[in-house]
mmCIF file of C-alpha atoms in Angstrom:
data_model
loop_
_atom_site.group_PDB
_atom_site.id
_atom_site.type_symbol
_atom_site.label_atom_id
_atom_site.label_comp_id
_atom_site.label_asym_id
_atom_site.label_seq_id
_atom_site.Cartn_x
_atom_site.Cartn_y
_atom_site.Cartn_z
ATOM 1 C CA MET A 24 24.597 -8.427 -2.380
ATOM 2 C CA ARG A 25 22.467 -6.630 -4.977
ATOM 3 C CA ILE A 26 18.752 -7.420 -4.985
ATOM 4 C CA LEU A 27 16.016 -6.320 -7.375
ATOM 5 C CA ILE A 28 12.405 -6.322 -6.182
ATOM 6 C CA VAL A 29 9.753 -6.477 -8.902
ATOM 7 C CA LYS A 30 6.386 -5.269 -7.610
ATOM 8 C CA LEU A 31 4.784 -3.026 -10.193
ATOM 9 C CA SER A 32 1.332 -2.192 -8.816
ATOM 10 C CA SER A 33 -1.190 -1.462 -7.386
ATOM 11 C CA LEU A 34 -1.052 0.994 -4.486
ATOM 12 C CA GLY A 35 -2.140 -1.428 -1.776
ATOM 13 C CA ASP A 36 0.013 -4.239 -3.174
ATOM 14 C CA VAL A 37 3.060 -1.980 -3.236
ATOM 15 C CA VAL A 38 2.481 -1.012 0.406
ATOM 16 C CA HIS A 39 2.084 -4.672 1.377
ATOM 17 C CA ALA A 40 5.497 -5.485 -0.129
ATOM 18 C CA MET A 41 7.364 -2.904 1.977
ATOM 19 C CA PRO A 42 7.820 -5.080 5.093
ATOM 20 C CA ALA A 43 9.723 -7.613 2.971
ATOM 21 C CA VAL A 44 12.295 -4.913 2.230
ATOM 22 C CA GLN A 45 12.699 -4.206 5.939
ATOM 23 C CA ASP A 46 13.148 -7.941 6.618
ATOM 24 C CA ILE A 47 15.891 -8.155 3.996
ATOM 25 C CA ARG A 48 17.680 -5.165 5.524
ATOM 26 C CA HIS A 49 17.514 -6.795 8.943
ATOM 27 C CA ALA A 50 18.867 -10.135 7.711
ATOM 28 C CA HIS A 51 21.366 -8.713 5.196
ATOM 29 C CA PRO A 52 22.397 -5.186 6.271
ATOM 30 C CA GLU A 53 24.913 -5.020 3.438
ATOM 31 C CA ALA A 54 22.283 -5.629 0.747
ATOM 32 C CA GLU A 55 21.633 -2.981 -1.899
ATOM 33 C CA ILE A 56 17.951 -3.141 -2.832
ATOM 34 C CA ASP A 57 16.425 -1.713 -6.014
ATOM 35 C CA TRP A 58 12.718 -1.809 -6.897
ATOM 36 C CA VAL A 59 10.874 -1.758 -10.250
ATOM 37 C CA VAL A 60 7.429 -0.140 -10.007
ATOM 38 C CA GLU A 61 4.850 1.648 -12.140
ATOM 39 C CA ARG A 62 5.664 5.347 -12.368
ATOM 40 C CA GLY A 63 2.489 6.399 -10.572
ATOM 41 C CA PHE A 64 3.597 4.578 -7.416
ATOM 42 C CA ALA A 65 7.291 5.483 -7.592
ATOM 43 C CA PRO A 66 7.005 8.454 -5.160
ATOM 44 C CA LEU A 67 5.755 6.060 -2.484
ATOM 45 C CA VAL A 68 8.514 3.510 -3.074
ATOM 46 C CA ARG A 69 11.082 6.299 -2.766
ATOM 47 C CA ARG A 70 9.721 6.781 0.769
ATOM 48 C CA CYS A 71 10.405 3.126 1.621
ATOM 49 C CA ASP A 72 13.425 3.043 3.911
ATOM 50 C CA GLY A 73 16.273 1.017 2.469
ATOM 51 C CA VAL A 74 15.363 1.199 -1.223
ATOM 52 C CA HIS A 75 18.504 2.281 -3.053
ATOM 53 C CA ARG A 76 17.164 2.875 -6.567
ATOM 54 C CA VAL A 77 13.629 3.092 -7.913
ATOM 55 C CA ILE A 78 13.265 2.030 -11.546
ATOM 56 C CA GLU A 79 10.079 3.386 -13.082
ATOM 57 C CA CYS A 80 8.072 1.729 -15.830
ATOM 58 C CA GLU A 81 4.736 2.458 -17.481
ATOM 59 C CA LEU A 82 3.626 -0.934 -18.739
ATOM 60 C CA ARG A 83 -0.018 -0.022 -18.263
ATOM 61 C CA ARG A 84 0.335 2.902 -20.650
ATOM 62 C CA TRP A 85 2.812 1.324 -23.064
ATOM 63 C CA ARG A 86 0.631 -1.673 -23.865
ATOM 64 C CA LYS A 87 -2.125 0.657 -25.142
ATOM 65 C CA THR A 88 0.118 1.937 -27.953
ATOM 66 C CA PRO A 89 2.948 -0.627 -28.211
ATOM 67 C CA LEU A 90 4.113 0.432 -31.683
ATOM 68 C CA ALA A 91 4.040 4.206 -31.176
ATOM 69 C CA PRO A 92 7.463 5.880 -31.502
ATOM 70 C CA ALA A 93 7.133 7.427 -28.019
ATOM 71 C CA THR A 94 6.379 4.009 -26.513
ATOM 72 C CA ARG A 95 9.335 2.370 -28.242
ATOM 73 C CA ALA A 96 11.661 5.137 -27.062
ATOM 74 C CA ALA A 97 10.370 4.900 -23.489
ATOM 75 C CA TRP A 98 10.690 1.083 -23.528
ATOM 76 C CA THR A 99 14.276 1.320 -24.742
ATOM 77 C CA ALA A 100 15.132 3.830 -22.010
ATOM 78 C CA PHE A 101 13.490 1.607 -19.386
ATOM 79 C CA LYS A 102 15.491 -1.451 -20.462
ATOM 80 C CA ARG A 103 18.691 0.588 -20.418
ATOM 81 C CA GLU A 104 18.057 1.689 -16.838
ATOM 82 C CA LEU A 105 16.921 -1.767 -15.737
ATOM 83 C CA GLN A 106 20.027 -3.434 -17.144
ATOM 84 C CA ALA A 107 22.510 -0.841 -15.909
ATOM 85 C CA GLN A 108 23.092 -2.988 -12.823
ATOM 86 C CA ALA A 109 23.595 -6.752 -12.518
ATOM 87 C CA TYR A 110 21.798 -8.452 -9.637
ATOM 88 C CA ASP A 111 22.545 -11.395 -7.398
ATOM 89 C CA ALA A 112 18.825 -11.959 -6.857
ATOM 90 C CA VAL A 113 15.810 -10.775 -8.829
ATOM 91 C CA ILE A 114 12.637 -11.412 -6.815
ATOM 92 C CA ASP A 115 9.271 -11.194 -8.547
ATOM 93 C CA LEU A 116 6.751 -10.491 -5.779
ATOM 94 C CA GLN A 117 3.834 -9.969 -8.177
ATOM 95 C CA GLY A 118 3.522 -13.297 -9.991
ATOM 96 C CA LEU A 119 2.089 -11.920 -13.245
ATOM 97 C CA THR A 120 3.194 -12.102 -16.882
ATOM 98 C CA LYS A 121 4.180 -8.438 -16.879
ATOM 99 C CA SER A 122 6.321 -8.768 -13.749
ATOM 100 C CA ALA A 123 7.857 -11.985 -15.120
ATOM 101 C CA LEU A 124 8.843 -10.065 -18.252
ATOM 102 C CA VAL A 125 10.594 -7.425 -16.163
ATOM 103 C CA ALA A 126 12.368 -10.097 -14.122
ATOM 104 C CA TRP A 127 13.470 -11.856 -17.307
ATOM 105 C CA LEU A 128 14.886 -8.619 -18.752
ATOM 106 C CA ALA A 129 16.904 -7.812 -15.616
ATOM 107 C CA ARG A 130 20.606 -8.528 -15.821
ATOM 108 C CA LEU A 131 22.160 -11.066 -13.460
ATOM 109 C CA THR A 132 25.612 -11.478 -11.994
ATOM 110 C CA PRO A 133 27.372 -14.750 -12.972
ATOM 111 C CA SER A 134 25.881 -16.465 -9.931
ATOM 112 C CA GLY A 135 22.638 -14.501 -9.926
ATOM 113 C CA ARG A 136 19.199 -16.115 -9.976
ATOM 114 C CA ARG A 137 15.604 -15.133 -10.606
ATOM 115 C CA PHE A 138 13.030 -16.074 -7.969
ATOM 116 C CA GLY A 139 9.261 -16.043 -8.011
ATOM 117 C CA LEU A 140 6.047 -17.671 -6.893
ATOM 118 C CA ALA A 141 5.221 -21.246 -7.828
ATOM 119 C CA ASN A 142 1.490 -21.068 -7.085
ATOM 120 C CA GLN A 143 -1.502 -18.829 -6.673
ATOM 121 C CA THR A 144 -2.634 -17.847 -3.185
ATOM 122 C CA GLU A 145 -6.244 -17.138 -2.214
ATOM 123 C CA GLY A 146 -7.508 -13.796 -3.450
ATOM 124 C CA SER A 147 -4.355 -12.953 -5.421
ATOM 125 C CA SER A 148 -3.631 -13.053 -9.138
ATOM 126 C CA PHE A 149 -1.086 -15.449 -10.578
ATOM 127 C CA GLU A 150 -0.009 -16.275 -14.136
ATOM 128 C CA ALA A 151 2.086 -19.235 -15.250
ATOM 129 C CA PRO A 152 4.952 -17.252 -16.895
ATOM 130 C CA ALA A 153 5.939 -16.040 -13.428
ATOM 131 C CA ARG A 154 6.860 -19.619 -12.584
ATOM 132 C CA TRP A 155 8.490 -20.388 -15.940
ATOM 133 C CA VAL A 156 10.833 -17.386 -15.863
ATOM 134 C CA ALA A 157 12.113 -18.023 -12.344
ATOM 135 C CA HIS A 158 15.192 -20.145 -11.778
ATOM 136 C CA VAL A 159 13.633 -20.973 -8.411
ATOM 137 C CA ALA A 160 9.852 -20.913 -7.912
ATOM 138 C CA VAL A 161 8.739 -20.974 -4.284
ATOM 139 C CA SER A 162 5.508 -22.618 -3.160
ATOM 140 C CA LEU A 163 3.595 -20.775 -0.439
ATOM 141 C CA PRO A 164 0.519 -21.741 1.604
ATOM 142 C CA PRO A 165 -2.638 -20.883 -0.357
ATOM 143 C CA HIS A 166 -4.242 -19.182 2.655
ATOM 144 C CA ILE A 167 -1.801 -16.369 3.437
ATOM 145 C CA HIS A 168 -1.959 -12.645 4.162
ATOM 146 C CA ALA A 169 -0.699 -10.314 1.430
ATOM 147 C CA VAL A 170 2.086 -8.955 3.653
ATOM 148 C CA ALA A 171 3.191 -12.430 4.733
ATOM 149 C CA ARG A 172 3.177 -13.578 1.105
ATOM 150 C CA SER A 173 5.991 -11.202 0.182
ATOM 151 C CA ARG A 174 7.819 -11.618 3.495
ATOM 152 C CA GLN A 175 7.866 -15.391 3.302
ATOM 153 C CA LEU A 176 8.916 -15.457 -0.338
ATOM 154 C CA CYS A 177 11.908 -13.194 0.325
ATOM 155 C CA ALA A 178 12.838 -15.114 3.463
ATOM 156 C CA ARG A 179 12.787 -18.447 1.638
ATOM 157 C CA VAL A 180 14.817 -17.020 -1.234
ATOM 158 C CA LEU A 181 17.487 -15.321 0.879
ATOM 159 C CA GLY A 182 17.735 -17.854 3.674
ATOM 160 C CA TYR A 183 16.437 -16.214 6.856
ATOM 161 C CA LEU A 184 13.454 -16.382 9.180
ATOM 162 C CA PRO A 185 11.129 -13.342 9.078
ATOM 163 C CA PRO A 186 11.156 -11.375 12.354
ATOM 164 C CA SER A 187 8.157 -11.885 14.617
ATOM 165 C CA SER A 188 7.143 -8.247 14.152
ATOM 166 C CA SER A 189 6.934 -6.281 10.927
ATOM 167 C CA SER A 190 7.789 -2.738 9.882
ATOM 168 C CA PHE A 191 6.857 -1.008 6.639
ATOM 169 C CA GLY A 192 9.624 1.605 6.682
ATOM 170 C CA LEU A 193 7.363 4.209 5.059
ATOM 171 C CA LEU A 194 8.944 7.585 5.778
ATOM 172 C CA ALA A 195 7.023 10.852 6.087
ATOM 173 C CA GLN A 196 7.810 14.523 6.719
ATOM 174 C CA VAL A 197 5.131 15.384 9.237
ATOM 175 C CA ASN A 198 6.087 18.995 9.982
ATOM 176 C CA GLN A 199 5.943 19.910 6.316
ATOM 177 C CA ALA A 200 2.542 18.261 5.990
ATOM 178 C CA GLN A 201 1.137 20.089 8.988
ATOM 179 C CA SER A 202 2.078 23.479 7.600
ATOM 180 C CA ALA A 203 1.098 22.768 3.999
ATOM 181 C CA ILE A 204 -2.194 20.903 4.385
ATOM 182 C CA HIS A 205 -3.538 21.070 7.936
ATOM 183 C CA SER A 206 -3.225 24.842 8.223
ATOM 184 C CA GLU A 207 -6.646 25.155 6.561
ATOM 185 C CA ALA A 208 -8.358 23.435 9.476
ATOM 186 C CA SER A 209 -9.053 25.196 12.741
ATOM 187 C CA GLY A 210 -6.831 23.835 15.496
ATOM 188 C CA ASP A 211 -9.006 25.418 18.205
ATOM 189 C CA ALA A 212 -12.061 23.587 16.868
ATOM 190 C CA ALA A 213 -10.223 20.251 16.748
ATOM 191 C CA PRO A 214 -8.264 19.799 19.982
ATOM 192 C CA LEU A 215 -7.739 16.082 19.278
ATOM 193 C CA GLY A 216 -6.460 16.677 15.736
ATOM 194 C CA GLN A 217 -7.725 15.683 12.308
ATOM 195 C CA VAL A 218 -9.128 12.310 11.260
ATOM 196 C CA ALA A 219 -8.967 11.420 7.566
ATOM 197 C CA LEU A 220 -12.058 9.712 6.165
ATOM 198 C CA VAL A 221 -10.964 7.517 3.261
ATOM 199 C CA HIS A 222 -14.220 6.831 1.435
ATOM 200 C CA GLY A 223 -12.853 6.347 -2.083
ATOM 201 C CA THR A 224 -12.244 2.940 -3.625
ATOM 202 C CA SER A 225 -12.007 1.575 -7.158
ATOM 203 C CA ARG A 226 -14.772 -0.964 -6.459
ATOM 204 C CA ALA A 227 -18.332 0.138 -5.778
ATOM 205 C CA ASP A 228 -19.016 -2.960 -3.693
ATOM 206 C CA LYS A 229 -16.339 -1.866 -1.206
ATOM 207 C CA GLN A 230 -17.955 1.510 -0.548
ATOM 208 C CA TRP A 231 -19.580 2.474 2.737
ATOM 209 C CA PRO A 232 -22.969 4.300 2.661
ATOM 210 C CA LEU A 233 -22.768 8.070 2.303
ATOM 211 C CA ALA A 234 -25.139 8.595 5.244
ATOM 212 C CA HIS A 235 -22.745 6.604 7.454
ATOM 213 C CA TRP A 236 -19.823 8.840 6.480
ATOM 214 C CA GLN A 237 -21.842 11.977 7.219
ATOM 215 C CA ALA A 238 -22.967 10.681 10.605
ATOM 216 C CA LEU A 239 -19.455 9.501 11.434
ATOM 217 C CA GLY A 240 -18.094 12.964 10.632
ATOM 218 C CA GLN A 241 -20.642 14.504 12.996
ATOM 219 C CA ARG A 242 -19.633 12.169 15.818
ATOM 220 C CA LEU A 243 -15.957 12.934 15.256
ATOM 221 C CA ASN A 244 -16.594 16.694 15.325
ATOM 222 C CA GLU A 245 -18.641 16.375 18.508
ATOM 223 C CA ALA A 246 -15.844 14.348 20.111
ATOM 224 C CA GLY A 247 -13.235 17.037 19.367
ATOM 225 C CA TYR A 248 -11.786 15.844 16.064
ATOM 226 C CA GLY A 249 -11.635 17.702 12.798
ATOM 227 C CA VAL A 250 -12.396 15.771 9.622
ATOM 228 C CA VAL A 251 -10.271 15.848 6.474
ATOM 229 C CA LEU A 252 -11.301 14.240 3.207
ATOM 230 C CA PRO A 253 -8.782 13.074 0.580
ATOM 231 C CA HIS A 254 -9.866 12.108 -2.925
ATOM 232 C CA GLY A 255 -8.351 10.799 -6.131
ATOM 233 C CA SER A 256 -10.985 11.500 -8.791
ATOM 234 C CA ALA A 257 -13.709 13.966 -9.694
ATOM 235 C CA ALA A 258 -16.367 11.581 -8.378
ATOM 236 C CA GLU A 259 -14.531 11.101 -5.079
ATOM 237 C CA GLU A 260 -14.066 14.855 -4.760
ATOM 238 C CA ALA A 261 -17.805 15.386 -5.182
ATOM 239 C CA THR A 262 -18.479 12.802 -2.472
ATOM 240 C CA SER A 263 -15.949 14.507 -0.191
ATOM 241 C CA HIS A 264 -17.775 17.824 -0.555
ATOM 242 C CA GLU A 265 -21.105 16.117 0.089
ATOM 243 C CA ILE A 266 -19.789 14.553 3.313
ATOM 244 C CA ALA A 267 -18.274 17.860 4.430
ATOM 245 C CA SER A 268 -21.288 20.000 3.550
ATOM 246 C CA ASN A 269 -23.066 19.718 6.926
ATOM 247 C CA LEU A 270 -20.058 19.297 9.194
ATOM 248 C CA PRO A 271 -18.839 22.237 11.315
ATOM 249 C CA ASN A 272 -15.181 21.196 11.070
ATOM 250 C CA ALA A 273 -14.372 19.393 7.832
ATOM 251 C CA THR A 274 -11.827 20.153 5.131
ATOM 252 C CA VAL A 275 -11.745 18.681 1.634
ATOM 253 C CA TRP A 276 -8.095 18.344 0.698
ATOM 254 C CA PRO A 277 -6.893 19.394 -2.734
ATOM 255 C CA ARG A 278 -5.840 16.597 -5.081
ATOM 256 C CA LEU A 279 -2.469 15.462 -3.750
ATOM 257 C CA GLY A 280 0.383 13.455 -5.193
ATOM 258 C CA LEU A 281 1.594 10.440 -3.243
ATOM 259 C CA ASP A 282 4.449 12.396 -1.664
ATOM 260 C CA ALA A 283 2.193 15.101 -0.230
ATOM 261 C CA LEU A 284 -0.523 12.594 0.597
ATOM 262 C CA THR A 285 1.903 10.476 2.627
ATOM 263 C CA ASP A 286 2.978 13.516 4.619
ATOM 264 C CA ALA A 287 -0.589 14.741 5.094
ATOM 265 C CA LEU A 288 -1.848 11.383 6.342
ATOM 266 C CA ALA A 289 1.108 11.071 8.710
ATOM 267 C CA ALA A 290 0.070 14.332 10.368
ATOM 268 C CA CYS A 291 -3.447 13.039 11.126
ATOM 269 C CA ALA A 292 -4.643 11.792 14.497
ATOM 270 C CA GLY A 293 -6.010 8.736 12.722
ATOM 271 C CA VAL A 294 -7.730 7.363 9.636
ATOM 272 C CA ILE A 295 -11.040 5.592 9.084
ATOM 273 C CA GLY A 296 -11.430 4.105 5.648
ATOM 274 C CA VAL A 297 -12.619 1.366 3.352
ATOM 275 C CA ASP A 298 -10.332 -1.333 1.965
ATOM 276 C CA SER A 299 -8.172 0.817 -0.335
ATOM 277 C CA GLY A 300 -4.594 1.843 -1.013
ATOM 278 C CA LEU A 301 -4.887 4.905 1.226
ATOM 279 C CA SER A 302 -6.120 2.793 4.114
ATOM 280 C CA HIS A 303 -3.139 0.477 3.695
ATOM 281 C CA MET A 304 -0.883 3.555 3.720
ATOM 282 C CA ALA A 305 -2.421 4.493 7.074
ATOM 283 C CA VAL A 306 -1.387 1.094 8.428
ATOM 284 C CA ALA A 307 2.114 1.528 7.006
ATOM 285 C CA LEU A 308 2.360 4.911 8.754
ATOM 286 C CA ASP A 309 1.337 3.254 12.041
ATOM 287 C CA LEU A 310 -1.680 5.520 12.520
ATOM 288 C CA PRO A 311 -4.740 4.649 14.589
ATOM 289 C CA HIS A 312 -6.936 3.194 11.888
ATOM 290 C CA VAL A 313 -10.264 1.452 11.374
ATOM 291 C CA GLN A 314 -10.492 -0.456 8.080
ATOM 292 C CA ILE A 315 -14.032 -1.113 6.871
ATOM 293 C CA TYR A 316 -14.869 -4.348 5.042
ATOM 294 C CA ASN A 317 -18.118 -5.354 3.325
ATOM 295 C CA PHE A 318 -16.547 -8.758 2.606
ATOM 296 C CA ASP A 319 -14.743 -11.169 4.903
ATOM 297 C CA THR A 320 -11.328 -10.520 3.320
ATOM 298 C CA ALA A 321 -9.571 -8.665 6.141
ATOM 299 C CA TRP A 322 -7.636 -11.879 6.838
ATOM 300 C CA ARG A 323 -5.858 -11.273 3.516
ATOM 301 C CA THR A 324 -5.351 -7.498 3.333
ATOM 302 C CA GLY A 325 -6.315 -6.005 6.705
ATOM 303 C CA PRO A 326 -4.065 -4.770 9.533
ATOM 304 C CA THR A 327 -1.864 -7.538 10.902
ATOM 305 C CA GLY A 328 -0.630 -8.360 14.378
ATOM 306 C CA PRO A 329 2.891 -9.273 15.502
ATOM 307 C CA ALA A 330 2.645 -12.781 14.037
ATOM 308 C CA GLY A 331 1.421 -11.509 10.677
ATOM 309 C CA LYS A 332 -2.203 -12.463 11.320
ATOM 310 C CA ALA A 333 -5.162 -10.208 10.613
ATOM 311 C CA VAL A 334 -6.285 -8.142 13.597
ATOM 312 C CA ALA A 335 -9.922 -7.775 14.581
ATOM 313 C CA SER A 336 -11.627 -5.264 16.846
ATOM 314 C CA GLY A 337 -10.320 -4.847 20.366
ATOM 315 C CA GLN A 338 -6.797 -6.182 19.851
ATOM 316 C CA ARG A 339 -4.820 -3.062 18.941
ATOM 317 C CA ARG A 340 -5.092 0.428 17.458
ATOM 318 C CA GLN A 341 -5.212 -0.709 13.815
ATOM 319 C CA CYS A 342 -8.254 -2.902 13.350
ATOM 320 C CA SER A 343 -10.638 -4.151 10.721
ATOM 321 C CA VAL A 344 -14.405 -4.305 11.094
ATOM 322 C CA PHE A 345 -16.526 -6.515 8.842
ATOM 323 C CA ALA A 346 -20.229 -7.017 8.189
ATOM 324 C CA HIS A 347 -22.335 -7.707 5.117
ATOM 325 C CA PRO A 348 -23.730 -5.807 3.325
ATOM 326 C CA ALA A 349 -21.770 -3.193 5.313
ATOM 327 C CA PRO A 350 -20.683 -2.550 8.911
ATOM 328 C CA SER A 351 -23.021 -0.329 10.891
ATOM 329 C CA LEU A 352 -22.112 3.178 11.984
ATOM 330 C CA ASP A 353 -22.167 2.086 15.624
ATOM 331 C CA ALA A 354 -19.832 -0.847 14.948
ATOM 332 C CA VAL A 355 -17.249 1.386 13.284
ATOM 333 C CA TRP A 356 -17.583 4.046 15.971
ATOM 334 C CA GLN A 357 -17.062 1.583 18.810
ATOM 335 C CA VAL A 358 -13.910 0.233 17.182
ATOM 336 C CA TRP A 359 -12.636 3.790 16.698
ATOM 337 C CA LEU A 360 -13.239 4.613 20.362
ATOM 338 C CA GLY A 361 -11.306 1.509 21.334
ATOM 339 C CA ILE A 362 -8.203 2.348 19.319
ATOM 340 C CA SER A 363 -8.127 6.164 19.335
ATOM 341 C CA VAL A 364 -7.656 6.349 23.097
ATOM 342 C CA VAL A 365 -4.027 5.374 22.470
ATOM 343 C CA ARG A 366 -3.409 8.733 20.815
ATOM 344 C CA GLN A 367 -5.711 11.005 22.825
ATOM 345 C CA PRO A 368 -4.138 13.534 25.222
ATOM 346 C CA VAL A 369 -4.093 12.550 28.874
#
């Protein structure tokens, strides 16, 4: 069986689709699974265990200059690669016009079918062409976690029950990361390892106060952890340096591609971060993690338990913490203490 997954973006959404791939592999070990994704996220999808071929597109860039010769050449090359293989099932996990277009362009076997969503779920985007293009459109409960959304769609399409537990299958090379990135930090000064503080997010209303990050870094240093600070933009880099400026053991990472970032995160003792793609990567890597929410949306995107339900403080080592306008420093710290003990030396 040849299956094509269409999930183009964004970083967190791509991570949330990975457990569906692992479910398919469990139910259909013989399946050959390809994935269409925006080029910027392709390095991460190549780390997803079980993905046979990653087909890159750049729809975000192409639509800015649709008639440019370079765009037309790139579009032609993309269609050629997409249609090089015929599929028994094309599954659109995104539910947007752009993903429906990709699904429509994909080539099917004589008995092949296109599958997609029939309805919008709370907090997610949905556009009608996704339903029109699909041979079979699947209705899902409107109140559903982002991970369960993809898992249930694939299960309904391919005729199996999702396992009670989930796995992301995100693979990392920890030894390489330790030597390449963590060598800058002092191991003697951080006997419990490094904790990544993921402060960057594309939405200002998801940010946590700078003073909280600085105070959290101080508590981590005093407890025996080093602090490392990833960033993805000039503004985030400046914030990273501001957080690190008064900490005795803090390292601002260089700008990293997704490959190196995956490896570097995997080598950390844990991650504390706002609702962002990097935080969702921490969950996928099964790291001790506190995910900070200024809005009550952890039920939809936060860490999930064995039954696919959002996990709150005190239930396991990957937890969300919510308060409005923002969780307090003490609230985040207490959750961290509750989950980090799992990884601390005896």
